[in-house]
Coordinates of C-alpha atoms and ligand atoms in Angstrom, one line a residue:
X17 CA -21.8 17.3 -36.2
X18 CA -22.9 21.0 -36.8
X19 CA -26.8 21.3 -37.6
X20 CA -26.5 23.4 -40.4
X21 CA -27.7 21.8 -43.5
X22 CA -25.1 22.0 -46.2
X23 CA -25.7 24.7 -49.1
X24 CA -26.3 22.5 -52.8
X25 CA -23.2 22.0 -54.3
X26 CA -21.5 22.1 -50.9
X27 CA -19.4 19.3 -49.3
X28 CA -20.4 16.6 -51.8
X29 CA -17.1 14.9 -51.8
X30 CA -16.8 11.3 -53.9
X31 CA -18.7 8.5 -52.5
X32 CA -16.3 6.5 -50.6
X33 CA -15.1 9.9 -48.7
X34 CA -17.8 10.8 -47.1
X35 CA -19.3 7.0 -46.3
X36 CA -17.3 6.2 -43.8
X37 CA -18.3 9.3 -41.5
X38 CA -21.4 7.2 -40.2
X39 CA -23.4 4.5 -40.6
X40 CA -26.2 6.8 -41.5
X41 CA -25.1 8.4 -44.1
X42 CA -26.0 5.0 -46.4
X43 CA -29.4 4.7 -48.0
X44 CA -32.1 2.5 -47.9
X45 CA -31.3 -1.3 -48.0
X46 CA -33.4 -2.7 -51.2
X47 CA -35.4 -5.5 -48.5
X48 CA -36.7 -2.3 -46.3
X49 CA -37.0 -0.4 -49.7
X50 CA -39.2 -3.1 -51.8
X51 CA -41.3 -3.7 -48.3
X52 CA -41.9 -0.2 -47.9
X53 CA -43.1 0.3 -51.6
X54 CA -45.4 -3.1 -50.7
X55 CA -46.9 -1.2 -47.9
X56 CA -48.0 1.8 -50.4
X57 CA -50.9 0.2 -51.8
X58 CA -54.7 1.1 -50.8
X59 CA -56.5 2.5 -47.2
X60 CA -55.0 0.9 -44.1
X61 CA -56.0 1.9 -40.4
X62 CA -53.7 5.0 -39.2
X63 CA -51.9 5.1 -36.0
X64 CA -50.4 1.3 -35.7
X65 CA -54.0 -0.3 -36.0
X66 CA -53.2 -1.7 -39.4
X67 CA -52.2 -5.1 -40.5
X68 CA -48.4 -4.9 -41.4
X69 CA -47.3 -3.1 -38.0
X70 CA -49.4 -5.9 -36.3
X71 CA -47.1 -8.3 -38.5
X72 CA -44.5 -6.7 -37.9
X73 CA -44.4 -6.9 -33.6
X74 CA -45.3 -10.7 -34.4
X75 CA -41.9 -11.0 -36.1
X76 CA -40.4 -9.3 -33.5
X77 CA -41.6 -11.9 -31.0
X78 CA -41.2 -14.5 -32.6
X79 CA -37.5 -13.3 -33.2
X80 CA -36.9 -12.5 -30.0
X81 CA -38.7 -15.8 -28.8
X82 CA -40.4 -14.6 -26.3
X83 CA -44.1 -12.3 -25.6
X84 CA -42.7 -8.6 -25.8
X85 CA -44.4 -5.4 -26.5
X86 CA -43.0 -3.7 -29.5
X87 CA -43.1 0.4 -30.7
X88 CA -41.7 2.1 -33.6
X89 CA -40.8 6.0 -33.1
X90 CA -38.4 7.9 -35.4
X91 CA -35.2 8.1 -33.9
X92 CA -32.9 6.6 -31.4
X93 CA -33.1 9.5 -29.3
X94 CA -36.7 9.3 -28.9
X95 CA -36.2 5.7 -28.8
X96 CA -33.8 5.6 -25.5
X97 CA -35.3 9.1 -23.9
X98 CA -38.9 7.2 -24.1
X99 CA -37.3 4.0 -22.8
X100 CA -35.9 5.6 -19.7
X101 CA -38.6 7.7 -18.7
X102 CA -40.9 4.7 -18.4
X103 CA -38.1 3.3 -16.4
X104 CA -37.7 6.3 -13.6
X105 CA -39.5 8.9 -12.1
X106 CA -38.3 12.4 -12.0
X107 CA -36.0 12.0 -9.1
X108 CA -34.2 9.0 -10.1
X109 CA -31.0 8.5 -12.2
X110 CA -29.9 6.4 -14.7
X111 CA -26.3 4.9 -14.5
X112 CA -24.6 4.9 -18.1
X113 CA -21.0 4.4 -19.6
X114 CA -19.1 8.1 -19.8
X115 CA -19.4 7.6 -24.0
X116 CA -22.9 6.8 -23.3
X117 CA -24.8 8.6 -26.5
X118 CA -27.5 8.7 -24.2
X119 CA -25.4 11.4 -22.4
X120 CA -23.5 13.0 -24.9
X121 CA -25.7 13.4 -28.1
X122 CA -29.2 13.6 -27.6
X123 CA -29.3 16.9 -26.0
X124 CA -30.1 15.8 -22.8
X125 CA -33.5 14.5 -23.9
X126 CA -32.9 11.3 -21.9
X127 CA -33.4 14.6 -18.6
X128 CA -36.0 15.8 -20.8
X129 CA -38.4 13.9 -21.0
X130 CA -38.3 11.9 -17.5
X131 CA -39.0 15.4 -16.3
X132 CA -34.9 15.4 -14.9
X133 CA -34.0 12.3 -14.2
X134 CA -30.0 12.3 -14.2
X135 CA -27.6 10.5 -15.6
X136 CA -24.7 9.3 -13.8
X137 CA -21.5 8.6 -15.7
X138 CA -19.3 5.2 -15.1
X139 CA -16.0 4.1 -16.3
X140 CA -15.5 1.4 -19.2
X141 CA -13.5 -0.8 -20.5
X142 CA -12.9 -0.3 -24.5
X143 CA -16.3 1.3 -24.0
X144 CA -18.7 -1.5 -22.0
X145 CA -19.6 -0.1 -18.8
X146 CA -17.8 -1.8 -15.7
X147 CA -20.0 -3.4 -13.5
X148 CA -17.7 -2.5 -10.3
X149 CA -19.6 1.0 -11.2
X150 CA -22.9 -0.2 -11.0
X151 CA -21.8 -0.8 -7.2
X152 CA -20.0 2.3 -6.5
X153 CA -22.7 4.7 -7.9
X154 CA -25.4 3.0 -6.2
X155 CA -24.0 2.6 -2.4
X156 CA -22.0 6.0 -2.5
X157 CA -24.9 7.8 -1.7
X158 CA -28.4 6.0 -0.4
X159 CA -29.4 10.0 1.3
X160 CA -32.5 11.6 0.0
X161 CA -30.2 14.9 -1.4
X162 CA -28.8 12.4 -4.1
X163 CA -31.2 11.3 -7.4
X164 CA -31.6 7.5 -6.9
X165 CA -30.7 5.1 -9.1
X166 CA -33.1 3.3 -10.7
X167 CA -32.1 2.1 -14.4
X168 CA -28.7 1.4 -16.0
X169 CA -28.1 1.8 -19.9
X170 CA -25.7 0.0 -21.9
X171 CA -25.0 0.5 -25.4
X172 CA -24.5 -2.8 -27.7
X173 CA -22.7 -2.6 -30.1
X174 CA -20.7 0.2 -28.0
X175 CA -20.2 3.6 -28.9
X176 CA -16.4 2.8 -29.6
X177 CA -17.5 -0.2 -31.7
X178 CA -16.7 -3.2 -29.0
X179 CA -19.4 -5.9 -28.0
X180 CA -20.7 -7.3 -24.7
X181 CA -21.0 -11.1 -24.9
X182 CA -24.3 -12.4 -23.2
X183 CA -22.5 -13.4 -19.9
X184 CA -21.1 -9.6 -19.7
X185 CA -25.4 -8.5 -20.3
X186 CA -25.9 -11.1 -18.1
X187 CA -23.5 -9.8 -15.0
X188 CA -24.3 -6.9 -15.4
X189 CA -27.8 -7.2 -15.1
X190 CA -27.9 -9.8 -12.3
X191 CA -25.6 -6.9 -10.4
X192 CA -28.4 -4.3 -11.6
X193 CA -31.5 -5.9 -10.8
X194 CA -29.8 -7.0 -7.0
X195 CA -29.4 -2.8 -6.7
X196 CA -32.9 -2.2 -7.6
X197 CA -32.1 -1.4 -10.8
X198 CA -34.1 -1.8 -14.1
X199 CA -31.6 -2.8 -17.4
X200 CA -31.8 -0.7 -20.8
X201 CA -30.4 -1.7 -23.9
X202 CA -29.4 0.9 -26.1
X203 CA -29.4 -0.7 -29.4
X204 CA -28.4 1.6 -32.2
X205 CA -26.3 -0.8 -33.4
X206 CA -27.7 -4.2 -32.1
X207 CA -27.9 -6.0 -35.1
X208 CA -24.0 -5.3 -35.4
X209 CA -23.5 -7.1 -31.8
X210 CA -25.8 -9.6 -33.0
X211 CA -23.7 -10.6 -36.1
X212 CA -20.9 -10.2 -34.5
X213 CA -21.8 -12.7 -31.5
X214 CA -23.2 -14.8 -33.5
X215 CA -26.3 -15.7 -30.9
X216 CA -29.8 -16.0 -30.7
X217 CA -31.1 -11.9 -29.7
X218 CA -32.8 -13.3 -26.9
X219 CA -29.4 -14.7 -25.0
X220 CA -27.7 -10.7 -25.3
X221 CA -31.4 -9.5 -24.0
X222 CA -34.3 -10.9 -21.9
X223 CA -32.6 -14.2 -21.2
X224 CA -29.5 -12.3 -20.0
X225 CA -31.4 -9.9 -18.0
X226 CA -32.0 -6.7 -20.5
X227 CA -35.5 -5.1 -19.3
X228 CA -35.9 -2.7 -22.3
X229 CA -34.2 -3.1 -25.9
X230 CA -34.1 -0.1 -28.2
X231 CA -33.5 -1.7 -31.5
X232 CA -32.0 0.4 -33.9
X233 CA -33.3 0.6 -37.7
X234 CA -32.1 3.4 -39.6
X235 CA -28.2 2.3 -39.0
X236 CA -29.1 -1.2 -40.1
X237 CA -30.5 0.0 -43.3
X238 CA -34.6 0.8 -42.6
X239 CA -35.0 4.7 -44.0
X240 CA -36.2 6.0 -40.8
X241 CA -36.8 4.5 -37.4
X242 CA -36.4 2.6 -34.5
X243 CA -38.4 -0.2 -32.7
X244 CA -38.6 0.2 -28.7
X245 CA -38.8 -3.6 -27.3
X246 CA -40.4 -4.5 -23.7
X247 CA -39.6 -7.1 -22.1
X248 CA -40.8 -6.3 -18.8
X249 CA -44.1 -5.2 -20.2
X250 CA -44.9 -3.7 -16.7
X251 CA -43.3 -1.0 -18.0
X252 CA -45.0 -0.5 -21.4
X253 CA -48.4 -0.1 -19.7
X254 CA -49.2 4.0 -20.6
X255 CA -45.8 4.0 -23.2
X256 CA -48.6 4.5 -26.0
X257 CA -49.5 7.8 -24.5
X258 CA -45.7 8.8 -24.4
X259 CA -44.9 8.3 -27.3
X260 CA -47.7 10.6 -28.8
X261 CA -47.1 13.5 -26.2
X262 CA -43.2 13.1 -27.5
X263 CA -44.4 13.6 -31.0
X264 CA -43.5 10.4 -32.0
X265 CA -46.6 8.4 -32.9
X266 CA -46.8 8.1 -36.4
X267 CA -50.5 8.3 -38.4
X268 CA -49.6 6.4 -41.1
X269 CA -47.6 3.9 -39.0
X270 CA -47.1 1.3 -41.8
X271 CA -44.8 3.1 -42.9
X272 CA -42.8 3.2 -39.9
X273 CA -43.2 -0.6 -39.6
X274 CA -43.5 -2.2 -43.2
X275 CA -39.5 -1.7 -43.4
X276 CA -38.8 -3.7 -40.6
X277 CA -41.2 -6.7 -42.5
X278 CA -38.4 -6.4 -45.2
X279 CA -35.0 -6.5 -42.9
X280 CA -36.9 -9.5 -40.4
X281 CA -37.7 -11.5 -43.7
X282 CA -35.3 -14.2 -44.0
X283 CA -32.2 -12.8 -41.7
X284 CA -31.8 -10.1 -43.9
X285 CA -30.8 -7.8 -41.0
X286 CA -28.2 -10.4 -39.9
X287 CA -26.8 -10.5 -43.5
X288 CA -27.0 -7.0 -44.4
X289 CA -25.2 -6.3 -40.4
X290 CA -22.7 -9.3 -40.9
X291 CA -21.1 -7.6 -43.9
X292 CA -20.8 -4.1 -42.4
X293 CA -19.0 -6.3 -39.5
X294 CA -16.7 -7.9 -42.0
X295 CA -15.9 -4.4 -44.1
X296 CA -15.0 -3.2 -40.9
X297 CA -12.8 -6.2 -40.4
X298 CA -11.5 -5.8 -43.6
X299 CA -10.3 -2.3 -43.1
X300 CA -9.0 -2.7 -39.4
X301 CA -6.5 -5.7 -41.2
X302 CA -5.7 -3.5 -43.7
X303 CA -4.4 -0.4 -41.5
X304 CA -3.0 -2.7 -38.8
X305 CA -0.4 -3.5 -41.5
X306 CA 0.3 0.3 -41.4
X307 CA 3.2 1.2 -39.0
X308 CA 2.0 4.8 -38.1
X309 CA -1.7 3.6 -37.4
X310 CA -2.4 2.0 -33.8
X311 CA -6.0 0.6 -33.2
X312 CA -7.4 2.3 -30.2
X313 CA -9.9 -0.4 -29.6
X314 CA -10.5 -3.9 -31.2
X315 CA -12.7 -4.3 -34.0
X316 CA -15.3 -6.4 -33.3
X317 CA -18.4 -5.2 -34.9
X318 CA -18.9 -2.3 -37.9
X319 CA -16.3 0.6 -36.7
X320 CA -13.1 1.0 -36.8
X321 CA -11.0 3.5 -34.2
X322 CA -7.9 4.5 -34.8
X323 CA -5.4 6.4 -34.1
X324 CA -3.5 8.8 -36.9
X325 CA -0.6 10.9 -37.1
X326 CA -2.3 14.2 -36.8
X327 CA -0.7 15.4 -40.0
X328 CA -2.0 12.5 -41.3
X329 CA -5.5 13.2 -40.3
X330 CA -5.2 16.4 -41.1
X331 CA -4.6 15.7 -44.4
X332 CA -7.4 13.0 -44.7
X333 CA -9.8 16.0 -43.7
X334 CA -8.4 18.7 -45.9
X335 CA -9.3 15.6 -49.0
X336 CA -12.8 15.2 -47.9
X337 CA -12.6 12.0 -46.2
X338 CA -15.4 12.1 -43.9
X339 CA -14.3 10.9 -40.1
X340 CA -15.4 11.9 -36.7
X341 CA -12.6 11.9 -33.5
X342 CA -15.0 12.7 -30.7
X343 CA -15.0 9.8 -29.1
X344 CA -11.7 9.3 -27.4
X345 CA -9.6 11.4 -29.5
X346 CA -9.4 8.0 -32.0
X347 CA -10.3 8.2 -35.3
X348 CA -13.5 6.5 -36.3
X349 CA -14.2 4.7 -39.5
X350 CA -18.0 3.4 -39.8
X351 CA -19.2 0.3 -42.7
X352 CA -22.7 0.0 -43.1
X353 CA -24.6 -2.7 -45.4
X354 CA -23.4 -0.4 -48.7
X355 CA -20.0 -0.4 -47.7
X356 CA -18.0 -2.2 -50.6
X357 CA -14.4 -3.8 -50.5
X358 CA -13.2 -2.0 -53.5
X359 CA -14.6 1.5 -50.8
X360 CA -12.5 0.1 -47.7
X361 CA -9.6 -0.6 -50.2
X362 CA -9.6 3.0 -51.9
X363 CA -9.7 4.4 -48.2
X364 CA -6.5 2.1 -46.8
X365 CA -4.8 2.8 -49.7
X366 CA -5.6 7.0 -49.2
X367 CA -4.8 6.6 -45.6
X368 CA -1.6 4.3 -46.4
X369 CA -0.8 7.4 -49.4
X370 CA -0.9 10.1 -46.5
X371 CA 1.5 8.2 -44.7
X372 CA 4.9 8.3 -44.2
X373 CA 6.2 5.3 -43.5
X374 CA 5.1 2.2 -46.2
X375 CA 3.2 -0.8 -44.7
X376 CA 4.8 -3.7 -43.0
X377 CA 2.6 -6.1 -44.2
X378 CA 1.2 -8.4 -47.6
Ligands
PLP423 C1 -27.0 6.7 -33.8 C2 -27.2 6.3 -32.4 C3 -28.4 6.5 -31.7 C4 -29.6 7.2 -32.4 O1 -29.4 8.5 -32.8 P1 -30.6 9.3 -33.6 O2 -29.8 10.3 -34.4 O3 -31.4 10.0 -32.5 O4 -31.4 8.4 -34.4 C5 -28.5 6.1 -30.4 N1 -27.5 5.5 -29.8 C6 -26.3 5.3 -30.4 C7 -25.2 4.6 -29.7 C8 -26.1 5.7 -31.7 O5 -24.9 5.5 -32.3

């Protein structure tokens, strides 16, 4: 998590070590790769007025069946702190989950660029805000000395790698909207939840109530960006000029967008997402046979958390293995689209080699 860049030659442990830190430290899936290199030929109009983005938001709405407005911008963080300042005013507040990554790791850009709009915290379960919250944060103060709320976030896929099924999207936003509340969608890892539900995108977004979707790339496999999706284009209307004040309109857009024309082609995003879900799977089966290793939440989409013996852990560090515990204390494992079986396998079998105790299953 520190920002300082590595010196060469520094921290470049074997590959399956480090992969499982994140699902960002993968490359480049070869569909966004070979649609980028498509997009690399001749003079095309800059700034989003050339032919493949306008494809590309075409795909997205056909996709998501229904007549959004689509951006691309670099990051999540842009994506989401964009999102929710077209959502609120200044003095407004936007109610997210405690592990929110919206209010722990983006630097309080989300406050930033609404001009300091707040965020209130709520209480989850296994990481998928409780909609009992939604109630309590709204009603407990309706004075003018308290920010008001005016947007909830959720995360899908969670931060702590759970899923909300559509009727959970759904209840939440019905409960939302009846506050006065507009519903973000914070969707790092959405193609994750996706493949993981199994559902058309539009029944875990506009059909269940989502107002705004921030569709992650870069996690998915695209080598940079994100796509921020209106569905309630009301709030899209000056989003153009946002984005370029935020530093986050791209000249040569195309290739921003041409990945996207690679992973939308075919379901390749749903294949590439499906088996980081089932790596994932693969490697919470594998440690649940381990006696000393107690899943801190269910797998049900591309991480795995876990809790070690800290000697264990300990150990797993001092080897390299690349894993982050600041979300809940539990271990997390990520998969991504590269992930390979014989990868998870070499990791179980590390973990299960740090171990005391043998495994209790097979
Ligand atoms: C990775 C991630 C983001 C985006 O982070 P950036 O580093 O800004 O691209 C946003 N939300 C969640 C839940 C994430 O995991």
């Amino acid at each position: 998590m520190s920002g300082r860049l590595p010196a060469s030659g520094e921290g470049l442990a074997p590959g399956w070590a480090t992969q499982f830190a994140s699902d960002n430290t993968a490359g480049v899936c070869p569909e966004a790769m070979s649609a980028l290199q498509g997009a690399d030929a001749g003079w095309l109009p800059s700034y989003g007025n050339d032919e493949i983005t306008r494809q590309v938001c075409d795909r997205m709405r056909a996709l998501f069946e229904t007549d959004c407005d689509v951006y691309f911008v670099f990051n999540g963080t842009a994506a989401n702190s964009l999102a929710l300042s077209a959502m609120c005013q200044s003095y407004h507040s936007v109610i997210c989950a405690d592990s929110a990554h919206v209010e722990t790791d983006e630097c309080g850009a989300p406050e930033f660029f609404s001009n300091g709009t707040k965020l209130l915290k709520a209480h989850t379960d296994e990481g998928r805000l409780r909609v009992d919250e939604l109630e309590r944060l709204v009603r407990q103060r309706t004075d003018i000395h308290y920010p008001r709320p005016r947007a909830v976030s959720v995360t899908q896929a969670t931060e702590l790698g759970t899923v909300y099924r559509p009727e959970q999207i759904a209840e939440i936003a019905t409960r939302a909207h009846d506050l006065g509340l507009g519903v973000h969608m914070d969707g790092a890892r959405f193609a994750n939840a996706v493949a993981s539900l199994e559902c058309a995108p539009a029944d875990v977004t506009w059909r269940a109530g989502v107002d705004v979707l921030c569709f992650g790339g870069t996690k998915m496999g695209l080598p940079v960006g994100e796509a921020v999706v209106f569905f309630d284009r009301g709030l899209s209307a000056e989003f153009a000029w946002r984005c370029k004040q935020a530093g986050q309109l791209a000249s040569k857009m195309r290739y921003l967008s041409a990945p996207w024309l690679g992973m939308l082609d075919d379901g390749a995003w749903l294949r590439r997402a499906g088996h980081a879900n089932r790596m994932a799977r693969r490697l919470a089966d594998r440690l649940g046979c381990l006696p000393d290793v107690t899943a801190h939440v269910p797998c049900e989409a591309n991480g795995v958390f876990v809790h070690l013996p800290a000697d264990c852990a300990n150990q797993l560090r001092e080897d390299g293995v690349g894993f982050y515990t600041f979300i809940g204390g539990a271990a997390r494992f990520m998969c991504s689209w590269a992930t390979t079986e014989a990868a998870v396998d070499a990791l179980a079998a590390h973990i299960e080699h740090t171990l005391q105790n043998p495994r209790t299953c097979e």
